[in-house]
Amino acid sequence: MANENVSVWTSIPFWRRSAAWVTGFATMLLIWLSFDTLGQITMGTDADLKNNVTKRVPAPTVINYHIDYKMDAKRGHEIPVIGEKQPFFGKEWSEEEAAQLLHLGKLTSQAKNCMNCHTLLGNGAYFAPDLTKAWLDPAWQAGGPLQGMTGKNTVEEAMAEFLQHPSQYPTHARMMPNLGITAEEAKGLVAFLKHMSSIDTNGFPRNFSKSVETFKAGGTHAQ
Amino acid sequence: MKHSKQEALMLSSIKTNEFAGSKSKELAMMYFRVAIILFGAQLLMGLIAAIQFLVPGFLFELFDFSVARMVHINALVVWMLYAMIGSVYFMLPDETGVETVGVGLGKLAFWVLTAAVTVVVLVYIFIQVGAGTEASIWFINEGREYIEAPRWADIGIVVVVLIFYWNVFASYMKGRQTGIMTVMVADLLALAGLYLTGMFFTDNISMDQFWWWWVIHLWVEATWEVFVGTLAAYALIKIIGAKREIVEMWLWIEVLMLFGSGILGLGHHYFWIGTPEYWWEIGALFSALEPVPLVAMFVHVLYDWGKEQGIAKAEGKQGAVMNNGPAMAWIVTNAFGNFLGAGIWGFFHTLPQVNIYTHGTQFTAAHGHLAFFGAYATILIGMMYMGIQGAYGVERLKATFKSKMGIFLITFGVVGMTVALTIAGYEQVLVERAELGGGWNAFFTAQELPWYVQAQTWRAIMGVTTFVGFVYLVLDLLTIGKTAKAAQAA
């Protein structure tokens, strides 16, 4: 054993110790950062919304407000902007009602396996459009083709109608199947989509939904 | 009559177990057999999904893309877990010098797991979706990519994994404690523990995704990679007689670098899910480091092989030193595939400046296909060949025509799919994301462009190529042992 370990670089104990220290350090750092992140992504409260306190993930009652996705000069990308009060399915939802509706929507999104065609926050399958900011998609707004085809007058009613009878409203050769979504579940899903659109995703998707017309008119930053 | 003879040969091939009484290795073979069946199921489901990209009406409202894709990715995860458990039971007696402590318990866990997997798959296929209630989450599926298993199955999986872990740990404590087994025992504890972070329901999709990545990333890009390192270390000692000191030194270096980059590399999934911006820097730095240990693994395999070959040559020996040609071929493919698929294809789109456009596009699918194949499928198939060699007591297993067709067609097919999906992703990124901003209209505009459709066509063709390779692989696994044994006896 006398002539062993001529160099530390070929010493197994050295690498074993280093592996243990590096793993331990990385784990500690991850846990510490996770505590900070979990605090920042916890849902805000109804009081935050009333007092214009911005949260990365707002309270379920955000469905009572108008939501927009605007370029923020300071941060250099788009951020969700929560605006004036706006009725959702024709009414203002109390804290409890909104929470219940979001709960139903999130459960339904999992029970119907939405993520294995769509992407949510960019995660999931790539067979169907990303739903991260679907609520804000121009196609669902007044004058948009998706709202038009359902014959409804608001984004939420158009979305709910589509979700209940997707194969009646083909938007593309690749269609959404009928998943037996009830009227109540559809409302929940729309609340879930509206809530998701209010989450601060650090500017993803970038330059959200410029139409072909905008592009022809001079690109994504055309005035 | 030749046909039925072939069948009889295969059937007796499946049953043969001649491990000279090693119950642990017999148990390993049980896991390998289910793994290869699930691998086939994964490929079939992938073919259905690939066709649905080209012919949207294919099985519409009967067996939709969501179902095909869910079974595709779940079969992948489950066959790999089966093959991993099998590999551990296989190496356990060699490394520790003792048989697995609770073989009976291990067999019981095997049957419980297999029954549960069967029920889950049948529910996925025939019931598919449920109402928006907790009951659906408990009994049908959880609708969370890769970990869709309903909650009852989650709990069952935890019990089965605990039995497995107890078996490994107790055997390790009872027997020899090599460096390879020390890494294995520590790694499996982390792997089992992480599954628990994906077992709850929350209304907050950001919180949901935050913990979901603790299972998915910390499995795939940390604990699984270390697991592969231990398998490569063990296999190199067995196949080419590599020196244990050198192999174990490499293994510790790999653990250092894999955990050093992989644990905080988790940050590259936290760019856009509602989490704070500091993950941009942390994710960019550590995920950029993630290919480094893969280079080490690459060097490790090729260096050890070259070294042992050189020694053999110096001693005047002819030919290759390896005693298992097909296994060594798959392990060398692993060294290349892991570096290319996980390292290079991952690095392509890991920086936030790029990822804001590539996140959630076919780029991810391209990387996923080559990485899962290159990093995991290859070495697990290699372990299956080692299982065959042991089961038949063959001293030197040589590659047959079927072995060569299997590895060539599968690798060619997966690389072909990867290239096709990369082209599709490139087009999708430019048109859907960079130009049109990722909305509904942008998505379908990109999906209709000829380059995208062509790429998807090539993906389907390459998928079929992979499947043909899989057929060769299965035929080879079923027959190579018996043929080699007969040749050895002659």
XYZ file of C-alpha atoms in Angstrom:
713
model
C 0.000 0.000 0.000
C 3.021 2.267 0.400
C 3.244 3.241 -3.234
C -0.479 3.834 -3.717
C -2.138 7.233 -4.063
C 0.659 8.909 -5.886
C -1.990 11.354 -7.057
C -5.225 12.522 -5.466
C -6.881 12.324 -8.902
C -6.764 8.538 -8.866
C -7.851 8.190 -5.252
C -11.265 6.584 -4.816
C -11.814 7.991 -1.278
C -11.187 11.499 -2.625
C -13.845 11.129 -5.339
C -16.251 9.451 -2.936
C -15.957 12.303 -0.451
C -16.278 14.889 -3.223
C -19.387 13.161 -4.576
C -20.989 13.174 -1.135
C -20.184 16.843 -0.494
C -21.324 18.062 -3.909
C -24.566 16.057 -3.710
C -25.247 17.310 -0.200
C -24.544 20.907 -1.135
C -26.735 20.793 -4.255
C -29.563 19.190 -2.283
C -29.399 21.812 0.468
C -29.374 24.623 -2.082
C -32.358 23.090 -3.888
C -34.322 22.788 -0.656
C -33.531 26.367 0.341
C -34.538 27.736 -3.094
C -37.662 25.591 -3.044
C -38.874 27.196 0.183
C -38.489 30.618 -1.405
C -40.217 29.528 -4.621
C -43.092 27.813 -2.829
C -43.776 31.060 -0.987
C -43.838 32.961 -4.264
C -46.104 30.544 -6.130
C -48.662 30.083 -3.372
C -52.039 31.415 -4.505
C -52.783 34.998 -3.523
C -55.950 36.002 -1.704
C -59.094 37.861 -2.678
C -57.818 40.784 -0.554
C -54.644 40.933 -2.704
C -56.790 41.309 -5.812
C -58.914 44.049 -4.223
C -55.784 45.943 -3.112
C -53.979 45.552 -6.449
C -51.257 43.412 -4.889
C -49.669 41.392 -7.704
C -49.132 37.695 -7.058
C -47.453 35.242 -9.423
C -50.485 32.962 -8.983
C -53.550 35.036 -8.051
C -56.589 33.942 -6.037
C -59.395 31.974 -7.757
C -61.523 35.163 -7.651
C -59.323 36.480 -10.463
C -62.084 35.063 -12.699
C -64.136 38.151 -11.717
C -61.648 40.445 -13.433
C -60.620 41.351 -16.938
C -57.211 39.822 -17.733
C -54.744 41.043 -20.336
C -51.229 40.052 -21.370
C -49.111 43.146 -21.990
C -45.504 43.993 -22.779
C -43.761 45.267 -19.672
C -40.851 47.548 -20.591
C -39.030 47.007 -17.303
C -39.153 43.214 -17.394
C -38.724 43.026 -21.163
C -41.563 40.619 -21.802
C -45.325 40.289 -21.521
C -46.958 39.958 -18.119
C -50.574 39.321 -17.107
C -52.397 42.520 -16.243
C -55.476 42.239 -14.042
C -57.929 45.000 -14.919
C -61.477 46.072 -14.138
C -64.214 43.820 -12.779
C -65.862 41.738 -15.476
C -68.757 39.298 -14.978
C -67.901 35.626 -15.494
C -70.869 33.619 -16.809
C -72.957 36.699 -16.069
C -72.139 37.118 -12.372
C -69.535 37.938 -9.762
C -68.286 34.832 -7.954
C -67.773 34.881 -4.180
C -64.468 33.686 -2.743
C -65.938 30.271 -1.916
C -67.761 29.841 -5.217
C -64.695 30.795 -7.238
C -62.491 28.381 -5.268
C -65.001 25.574 -5.765
C -65.269 26.272 -9.476
C -61.488 26.283 -9.912
C -61.272 23.040 -7.924
C -63.837 21.412 -10.234
C -61.992 22.732 -13.298
C -58.563 21.500 -12.232
C -59.990 18.088 -11.288
C -61.797 17.861 -14.625
C -58.654 18.805 -16.549
C -56.941 15.804 -14.946
C -59.888 13.402 -15.150
C -60.277 14.158 -18.883
C -56.535 13.801 -19.442
C -56.222 17.167 -21.254
C -52.433 17.084 -20.871
C -51.989 14.149 -23.210
C -52.975 16.255 -26.230
C -52.567 19.851 -25.056
C -49.746 21.542 -23.202
C -50.397 23.409 -19.939
C -47.697 25.949 -19.030
C -45.860 24.389 -21.973
C -45.831 20.875 -20.447
C -47.774 17.981 -21.881
C -48.266 16.649 -25.390
C -47.920 18.631 -28.602
C -50.915 17.298 -30.523
C -53.161 20.259 -29.748
C -52.592 23.956 -28.941
C -50.929 25.177 -25.758
C -53.586 26.211 -23.232
C -51.387 28.418 -21.015
C -52.958 31.633 -22.288
C -55.895 30.096 -24.191
C -58.317 32.416 -22.378
C -56.592 35.401 -24.022
C -56.408 33.895 -27.516
C -57.760 36.337 -30.124
C -59.628 33.449 -31.735
C -61.959 33.273 -28.711
C -62.565 37.028 -28.442
C -65.483 38.890 -30.022
C -65.037 38.720 -33.792
C -62.710 35.728 -33.491
C -63.491 32.574 -35.463
C -63.889 30.301 -32.427
C -66.374 32.528 -30.673
C -68.149 33.070 -33.964
C -68.710 29.383 -34.707
C -70.367 28.694 -31.340
C -72.806 31.579 -31.732
C -72.145 32.788 -28.188
C -71.422 36.339 -27.052
C -68.698 35.932 -24.439
C -65.389 34.097 -24.279
C -66.532 31.921 -21.377
C -69.792 30.868 -22.997
C -68.083 30.125 -26.303
C -65.404 28.023 -24.602
C -67.921 26.153 -22.459
C -70.071 25.399 -25.506
C -67.055 24.133 -27.451
C -65.854 21.944 -24.569
C -69.233 20.210 -24.302
C -69.574 19.509 -28.031
C -66.046 19.727 -29.478
C -66.586 17.455 -32.460
C -69.601 19.548 -33.531
C -67.250 22.513 -33.984
C -64.290 21.258 -35.978
C -61.598 23.922 -36.167
C -59.044 21.787 -37.984
C -58.816 18.306 -39.496
C -57.282 17.296 -36.169
C -60.334 17.515 -33.904
C -60.958 17.424 -30.188
C -62.937 14.301 -29.202
C -66.147 14.389 -27.184
C -65.033 13.627 -23.629
C -68.481 13.760 -22.034
C -67.819 17.106 -20.369
C -70.961 18.326 -18.550
C -72.134 21.946 -18.478
C -70.896 22.348 -14.891
C -67.499 20.764 -15.658
C -67.159 23.015 -18.711
C -67.672 26.081 -16.506
C -65.022 24.768 -14.155
C -62.606 24.156 -17.024
C -63.099 27.690 -18.346
C -62.460 29.073 -14.836
C -59.303 26.949 -14.701
C -58.179 28.300 -18.097
C -58.933 31.895 -17.096
C -57.050 31.442 -13.829
C -54.076 29.897 -15.666
C -53.929 32.854 -18.054
C -53.447 35.152 -15.040
C -50.317 33.284 -13.853
C -47.050 35.166 -14.342
C -45.112 32.828 -16.657
C -42.071 35.108 -17.156
C -43.176 36.022 -20.669
C -44.105 32.573 -21.997
C -45.409 32.270 -24.664
C -43.391 35.090 -26.180
C -45.243 37.627 -28.341
C -48.443 35.786 -27.614
C -50.755 35.263 -30.530
C -49.875 37.621 -33.272
C -52.167 36.859 -36.165
C -50.987 36.213 -39.698
C -52.354 39.695 -40.527
C -50.129 41.345 -37.916
C -47.158 39.499 -39.300
C -47.916 40.619 -42.848
C -48.287 44.165 -41.570
C -44.649 44.262 -40.468
C -43.868 41.662 -37.852
C -44.396 41.108 -34.192
C -43.268 44.521 -32.983
C -45.084 46.571 -35.635
C -46.858 49.578 -34.148
C -43.504 -28.181 -39.682
C -40.392 -25.997 -39.424
C -42.629 -23.240 -38.145
C -43.972 -25.137 -35.161
C -40.477 -26.329 -34.332
C -39.382 -22.714 -34.171
C -42.279 -21.985 -31.832
C -41.400 -24.874 -29.591
C -37.811 -23.660 -29.473
C -38.982 -20.210 -28.389
C -41.343 -21.494 -25.732
C -38.685 -23.631 -24.138
C -36.305 -20.685 -24.451
C -38.575 -18.506 -22.334
C -38.759 -21.022 -19.537
C -35.091 -21.894 -19.315
C -33.311 -20.782 -16.170
C -29.914 -22.284 -15.463
C -28.397 -19.853 -13.028
C -26.961 -22.689 -10.982
C -29.488 -22.056 -8.282
C -29.353 -18.249 -8.170
C -32.942 -17.429 -7.219
C -32.110 -13.762 -7.467
C -31.208 -14.061 -11.145
C -34.311 -16.104 -11.842
C -36.316 -13.288 -10.313
C -34.460 -10.836 -12.542
C -35.516 -12.780 -15.634
C -39.170 -12.545 -14.586
C -38.852 -8.749 -14.579
C -36.997 -8.720 -17.915
C -39.761 -10.724 -19.621
C -42.493 -8.286 -18.602
C -40.225 -5.359 -19.499
C -39.801 -6.530 -23.094
C -43.572 -7.046 -23.491
C -44.249 -3.525 -22.235
C -41.527 -2.202 -24.565
C -43.503 -3.703 -27.449
C -46.704 -2.106 -26.156
C -44.902 1.234 -25.975
C -43.841 0.985 -29.625
C -47.325 -0.036 -30.833
C -48.922 2.904 -29.022
C -46.255 5.197 -30.471
C -47.143 3.987 -33.968
C -50.830 4.735 -33.393
C -49.989 8.228 -32.120
C -47.631 8.859 -35.062
C -50.368 7.850 -37.533
C -52.828 10.169 -35.795
C -50.562 13.125 -36.583
C -50.889 12.288 -40.280
C -54.451 10.902 -40.429
C -56.379 12.838 -37.764
C -59.509 10.712 -38.173
C -57.658 7.470 -37.309
C -59.538 5.839 -34.375
C -61.157 9.211 -33.570
C -63.411 9.069 -30.489
C -62.556 5.400 -30.147
C -58.926 5.399 -29.213
C -57.880 9.036 -29.258
C -54.382 10.455 -29.343
C -54.564 11.240 -25.628
C -55.082 7.576 -24.801
C -52.440 6.277 -27.227
C -49.941 8.826 -25.979
C -50.678 8.141 -22.321
C -50.166 4.390 -22.747
C -47.073 5.111 -24.903
C -45.310 7.122 -22.195
C -46.548 5.047 -19.248
C -45.457 1.791 -20.890
C -42.062 3.440 -21.365
C -41.716 4.387 -17.700
C -43.032 1.058 -16.445
C -40.927 -1.155 -18.743
C -37.861 0.780 -17.683
C -38.733 0.343 -14.016
C -39.234 -3.388 -14.585
C -35.922 -3.670 -16.407
C -34.197 -1.602 -13.717
C -35.528 -3.787 -10.915
C -34.559 -6.858 -12.949
C -31.047 -5.492 -13.490
C -30.572 -4.886 -9.768
C -31.735 -8.386 -8.830
C -29.413 -9.704 -11.525
C -26.264 -7.974 -10.287
C -27.041 -8.337 -6.588
C -25.560 -11.831 -6.034
C -22.437 -10.986 -8.063
C -21.785 -7.743 -6.237
C -22.725 -8.651 -2.660
C -21.738 -12.302 -2.774
C -25.067 -13.307 -1.212
C -28.458 -14.168 -2.662
C -31.302 -11.657 -2.370
C -32.568 -11.957 1.199
C -36.295 -12.181 0.475
C -36.676 -13.862 -2.922
C -40.179 -15.091 -2.066
C -41.204 -11.584 -1.105
C -39.659 -10.292 -4.323
C -41.730 -12.790 -6.326
C -44.891 -11.754 -4.488
C -44.130 -8.093 -5.244
C -43.569 -9.016 -8.875
C -47.014 -10.585 -9.205
C -48.722 -7.761 -7.315
C -47.029 -5.188 -9.540
C -47.839 -7.085 -12.719
C -51.495 -7.510 -11.737
C -51.726 -3.809 -10.881
C -50.085 -2.725 -14.140
C -52.489 -4.934 -16.094
C -55.540 -3.444 -14.367
C -54.256 0.114 -14.837
C -53.606 -0.439 -18.555
C -57.035 -2.029 -19.090
C -58.679 0.948 -17.366
C -56.626 3.392 -19.479
C -57.684 1.599 -22.658
C -61.341 0.798 -21.978
C -62.515 3.503 -19.562
C -60.098 6.253 -20.646
C -61.611 9.300 -18.868
C -63.848 9.980 -15.894
C -65.990 12.735 -14.438
C -64.349 15.728 -12.766
C -64.311 14.159 -9.314
C -61.811 12.801 -6.814
C -63.032 9.301 -7.677
C -61.553 9.619 -11.191
C -58.181 10.542 -9.684
C -58.383 7.529 -7.364
C -59.555 4.932 -9.878
C -59.095 6.009 -13.531
C -56.149 8.315 -14.092
C -54.526 11.358 -12.527
C -54.089 13.138 -15.869
C -50.555 14.222 -14.991
C -48.115 13.431 -17.767
C -45.949 10.354 -17.075
C -47.474 9.783 -13.630
C -51.079 9.189 -14.721
C -51.400 6.057 -12.581
C -54.535 6.346 -10.421
C -53.905 6.914 -6.737
C -54.656 3.348 -5.641
C -51.898 2.203 -7.987
C -49.541 4.901 -6.643
C -49.901 3.470 -3.177
C -49.420 -0.054 -4.516
C -46.287 1.008 -6.397
C -44.843 2.514 -3.214
C -45.440 -0.758 -1.343
C -43.847 -2.814 -4.135
C -40.862 -0.458 -4.354
C -40.412 -0.596 -0.576
C -40.285 -4.402 -0.718
C -37.743 -4.178 -3.528
C -35.704 -1.625 -1.627
C -35.769 -3.662 1.557
C -34.524 -6.673 -0.416
C -31.639 -4.730 -1.912
C -30.726 -3.005 1.344
C -30.843 -6.148 3.477
C -28.751 -8.104 0.952
C -26.268 -5.237 0.809
C -25.950 -5.174 4.609
C -25.582 -8.938 4.762
C -23.022 -9.279 1.969
C -20.024 -7.459 0.522
C -20.376 -3.673 0.307
C -18.718 -2.686 -2.953
C -18.587 0.883 -4.215
C -21.021 -0.019 -6.988
C -23.558 -1.366 -4.496
C -23.111 1.606 -2.162
C -24.005 3.988 -4.980
C -26.904 1.732 -5.987
C -28.383 1.581 -2.485
C -28.144 5.357 -2.002
C -29.545 6.041 -5.475
C -32.522 3.703 -5.093
C -33.457 5.362 -1.801
C -33.602 8.747 -3.547
C -35.546 7.249 -6.459
C -38.157 5.690 -4.190
C -38.487 8.787 -2.006
C -39.001 11.166 -4.910
C -42.096 9.319 -6.102
C -43.906 10.557 -3.004
C -43.653 14.192 -4.148
C -45.995 13.476 -7.055
C -48.848 11.934 -5.104
C -51.102 14.809 -4.105
C -53.743 17.003 -5.719
C -53.722 20.799 -5.752
C -55.851 23.417 -7.532
C -52.719 25.486 -8.112
C -51.280 24.378 -11.471
C -47.935 26.083 -10.760
C -47.590 24.206 -7.472
C -48.685 21.025 -9.263
C -45.987 21.419 -11.902
C -43.353 22.439 -9.362
C -43.612 19.119 -7.499
C -44.334 17.116 -10.623
C -40.822 17.974 -11.829
C -39.388 16.655 -8.576
C -40.524 13.240 -9.741
C -39.871 13.596 -13.452
C -36.636 15.574 -13.607
C -35.018 14.244 -10.454
C -35.777 10.733 -11.640
C -34.808 10.994 -15.254
C -31.957 13.487 -15.125
C -30.472 12.601 -11.726
C -31.279 9.244 -10.111
C -31.804 7.287 -13.355
C -28.533 8.611 -14.779
C -26.640 7.545 -11.659
C -28.407 4.196 -11.886
C -27.171 3.821 -15.468
C -23.663 4.617 -14.247
C -23.791 1.743 -11.751
C -25.113 -0.643 -14.403
C -22.361 0.361 -16.828
C -19.776 -0.100 -14.077
C -21.063 -3.575 -13.227
C -21.458 -4.620 -16.868
C -17.934 -3.547 -17.815
C -16.462 -5.659 -15.018
C -18.547 -8.653 -16.106
C -18.213 -8.363 -19.871
C -14.664 -7.182 -20.493
C -13.166 -7.868 -17.080
C -12.448 -4.193 -16.410
C -10.461 -3.431 -13.245
C -12.767 -2.691 -10.330
C -10.622 0.182 -8.970
C -10.786 2.039 -12.253
C -14.478 1.398 -12.768
C -15.384 2.506 -9.245
C -13.270 5.626 -9.475
C -15.133 6.574 -12.658
C -18.418 5.825 -10.962
C -17.746 8.238 -8.092
C -16.658 10.937 -10.558
C -19.898 10.384 -12.445
C -21.987 10.540 -9.271
C -20.267 13.798 -8.352
C -20.967 15.368 -11.717
C -24.425 13.862 -12.283
C -25.803 14.979 -8.934
C -23.782 18.195 -9.030
C -25.439 19.231 -12.284
C -28.678 17.236 -12.235
C -30.103 18.298 -8.871
C -30.017 22.029 -9.588
C -30.506 21.394 -13.306
C -34.116 21.001 -12.195
C -34.146 24.777 -12.637
C -34.465 24.491 -16.427
C -38.032 23.280 -15.937
C -38.861 26.277 -13.756
C -38.526 28.949 -16.421
C -42.201 29.327 -17.399
C -44.492 27.648 -14.883
C -45.088 30.636 -12.628
C -41.846 30.280 -10.655
C -39.474 33.243 -10.016
C -36.938 34.451 -12.580
C -33.829 33.436 -10.626
C -34.386 29.931 -12.011
C -33.330 31.284 -15.425
C -29.719 31.631 -14.292
C -29.671 28.548 -12.063
C -31.379 26.386 -14.671
C -29.197 27.685 -17.503
C -25.941 27.130 -15.597
C -26.598 23.698 -14.147
C -28.434 22.227 -17.097
C -25.607 23.429 -19.351
C -23.323 21.373 -17.075
C -25.528 18.290 -17.413
C -23.833 17.020 -20.603
C -20.443 17.036 -18.827
C -20.978 13.860 -16.780
C -22.383 12.218 -19.892
C -19.023 12.825 -21.531
C -17.476 11.161 -18.487
C -19.738 8.150 -18.896
C -18.885 8.034 -22.580
C -15.150 8.165 -21.843
C -15.583 5.655 -19.026
C -17.055 2.956 -21.265
C -14.750 3.484 -24.225
C -11.647 3.995 -22.060
C -12.208 0.816 -20.062
C -12.890 -1.174 -23.188
C -9.824 0.214 -24.968
C -7.664 -0.409 -21.904
C -8.713 -4.028 -21.430
C -8.422 -4.632 -25.167
C -4.932 -3.136 -25.141
C -3.853 -5.382 -22.248
C -5.222 -8.427 -24.058
C -3.386 -7.493 -27.225
C -0.137 -6.944 -25.352
C -0.545 -10.439 -23.959
C -0.752 -11.687 -27.519
C -4.482 -12.520 -27.466
C -6.553 -12.331 -30.643
C -9.955 -10.720 -31.117
C -12.147 -8.733 -28.747
C -11.924 -9.303 -24.990
C -15.665 -9.186 -24.389
C -17.581 -12.320 -23.458
C -20.979 -10.970 -24.510
C -21.044 -9.309 -27.917
C -24.650 -8.118 -28.063
C -24.590 -6.733 -24.491
C -21.352 -4.870 -25.163
C -22.776 -3.475 -28.410
C -25.805 -2.120 -26.537
C -23.622 -0.638 -23.783
C -21.417 1.132 -26.306
C -24.597 2.400 -27.999
C -25.599 3.649 -24.553
C -22.368 5.623 -24.223
C -22.992 7.342 -27.565
C -26.762 7.620 -27.213
C -26.719 9.069 -23.723
C -24.232 11.756 -24.691
C -26.037 12.612 -27.945
C -29.667 12.301 -26.869
C -29.545 13.563 -23.310
C -26.447 15.730 -23.629
C -26.406 17.367 -27.041
C -30.123 17.315 -27.883
C -30.901 18.493 -24.365
C -28.377 21.300 -24.475
C -29.824 22.483 -27.830
C -32.811 24.033 -26.134
C -31.972 24.321 -22.478
C -30.967 27.988 -22.287
C -33.950 30.211 -21.436
C -33.239 32.516 -24.385
C -33.856 29.556 -26.705
C -36.273 27.656 -24.532
C -38.871 30.426 -24.500
C -39.459 29.504 -28.153
C -38.755 25.768 -28.076
C -40.548 24.846 -24.823
C -43.417 22.486 -25.543
C -42.656 21.902 -29.237
C -41.506 18.923 -31.280
C -37.967 19.864 -30.236
C -38.786 18.473 -26.827
C -40.189 15.331 -28.449
C -36.992 14.893 -30.505
C -34.810 15.214 -27.404
C -37.116 12.935 -25.410
C -37.013 10.126 -27.980
C -33.231 10.026 -28.343
C -32.540 10.622 -24.648
C -34.815 7.906 -23.273
C -33.541 5.490 -25.875
C -29.881 6.435 -25.713
C -29.578 6.787 -21.968
C -31.861 4.027 -20.702
C -33.323 1.630 -23.274
C -29.914 0.690 -24.659
C -28.257 -0.307 -21.400
C -31.366 -2.102 -20.138
C -31.455 -4.197 -23.316
C -27.764 -4.887 -22.746
C -28.637 -6.158 -19.264
C -31.257 -8.453 -20.805
C -28.568 -10.037 -22.993
C -26.469 -10.562 -19.874
C -29.496 -12.217 -18.321
C -29.789 -14.570 -21.316
C -26.094 -15.393 -21.117
C -26.464 -16.307 -17.452
C -29.741 -18.155 -17.890
C -28.190 -20.538 -20.398
C -24.786 -20.701 -18.795
C -23.093 -19.542 -22.014
C -19.469 -18.552 -21.538
C -19.220 -16.412 -24.616
C -22.334 -14.975 -26.241
C -21.737 -13.915 -29.824
C -23.959 -11.539 -31.808
C -26.177 -13.286 -34.332
C -27.658 -11.846 -37.518
C -30.828 -11.131 -35.529
C -28.862 -9.332 -32.792
C -27.238 -7.137 -35.403
C -30.506 -6.402 -37.208
C -32.147 -5.629 -33.890
C -29.586 -3.104 -32.703
C -29.094 -1.579 -36.143
C -32.776 -1.115 -37.019
C -33.815 0.103 -33.583
C -30.961 2.604 -33.355
C -31.389 3.748 -36.955
C -35.147 4.104 -36.402
C -34.827 6.138 -33.215
C -32.127 8.405 -34.652
C -34.305 8.830 -37.748
C -37.320 9.763 -35.623
C -35.160 12.218 -33.711
C -33.908 13.930 -36.852
C -37.441 14.073 -38.286
C -38.859 15.546 -35.068
C -35.988 18.043 -34.879
C -36.907 19.299 -38.347
C -40.576 19.450 -37.351
C -39.611 21.317 -34.177
C -37.398 23.744 -36.069
C -40.252 24.636 -38.386
C -42.709 24.853 -35.504
C -40.421 27.149 -33.513
C -39.896 29.529 -36.413
C -43.488 29.742 -37.581
C -45.655 29.063 -34.540
C -43.512 30.602 -31.839
C -41.161 33.196 -33.310
C -43.426 34.605 -36.002
C -46.959 34.055 -34.815
C -46.758 33.938 -31.024
C -48.059 30.515 -30.074
C -51.851 30.963 -30.154
C -54.507 28.669 -31.609
C -54.125 30.023 -35.134
C -50.319 30.005 -34.928
C -50.324 26.399 -33.759
C -52.398 25.064 -36.637
C -50.643 27.242 -39.217
C -47.365 25.588 -38.245
C -48.880 22.100 -38.126
C -50.088 22.388 -41.729
C -46.867 23.504 -43.384
C -45.395 20.934 -45.802
C -42.071 20.642 -43.956
C -43.858 19.803 -40.761
C -46.089 17.203 -42.413
C -43.128 15.698 -44.276
C -41.173 15.448 -41.040
C -44.098 13.718 -39.337
C -44.283 11.286 -42.254
C -40.608 10.455 -41.816
C -41.175 10.044 -38.102
C -43.874 7.456 -38.804
C -41.655 5.601 -41.300
C -38.796 5.574 -38.809
C -41.215 4.389 -36.144
C -42.060 1.381 -38.305
C -38.319 0.767 -38.826
C -37.859 0.773 -35.049
C -40.696 -1.689 -34.661
C -39.184 -4.079 -37.223
C -35.943 -3.855 -35.259
C -37.885 -4.651 -32.098
C -39.267 -7.814 -33.724
C -35.703 -8.900 -34.558
C -34.645 -8.114 -30.983
C -37.407 -10.226 -29.457
C -36.722 -13.133 -31.828
C -33.060 -12.892 -30.920
C -33.695 -12.774 -27.171
C -35.914 -15.826 -27.531
C -33.445 -17.927 -29.495
C -29.876 -16.722 -28.999
C -29.400 -18.467 -25.645
C -30.446 -21.897 -26.771
C -28.482 -21.682 -30.011
C -25.347 -20.483 -28.231
C -25.657 -23.214 -25.639
C -25.982 -25.867 -28.340
C -22.918 -24.436 -30.089
C -20.977 -24.434 -26.829
C -21.879 -28.058 -26.142
C -20.823 -29.100 -29.659
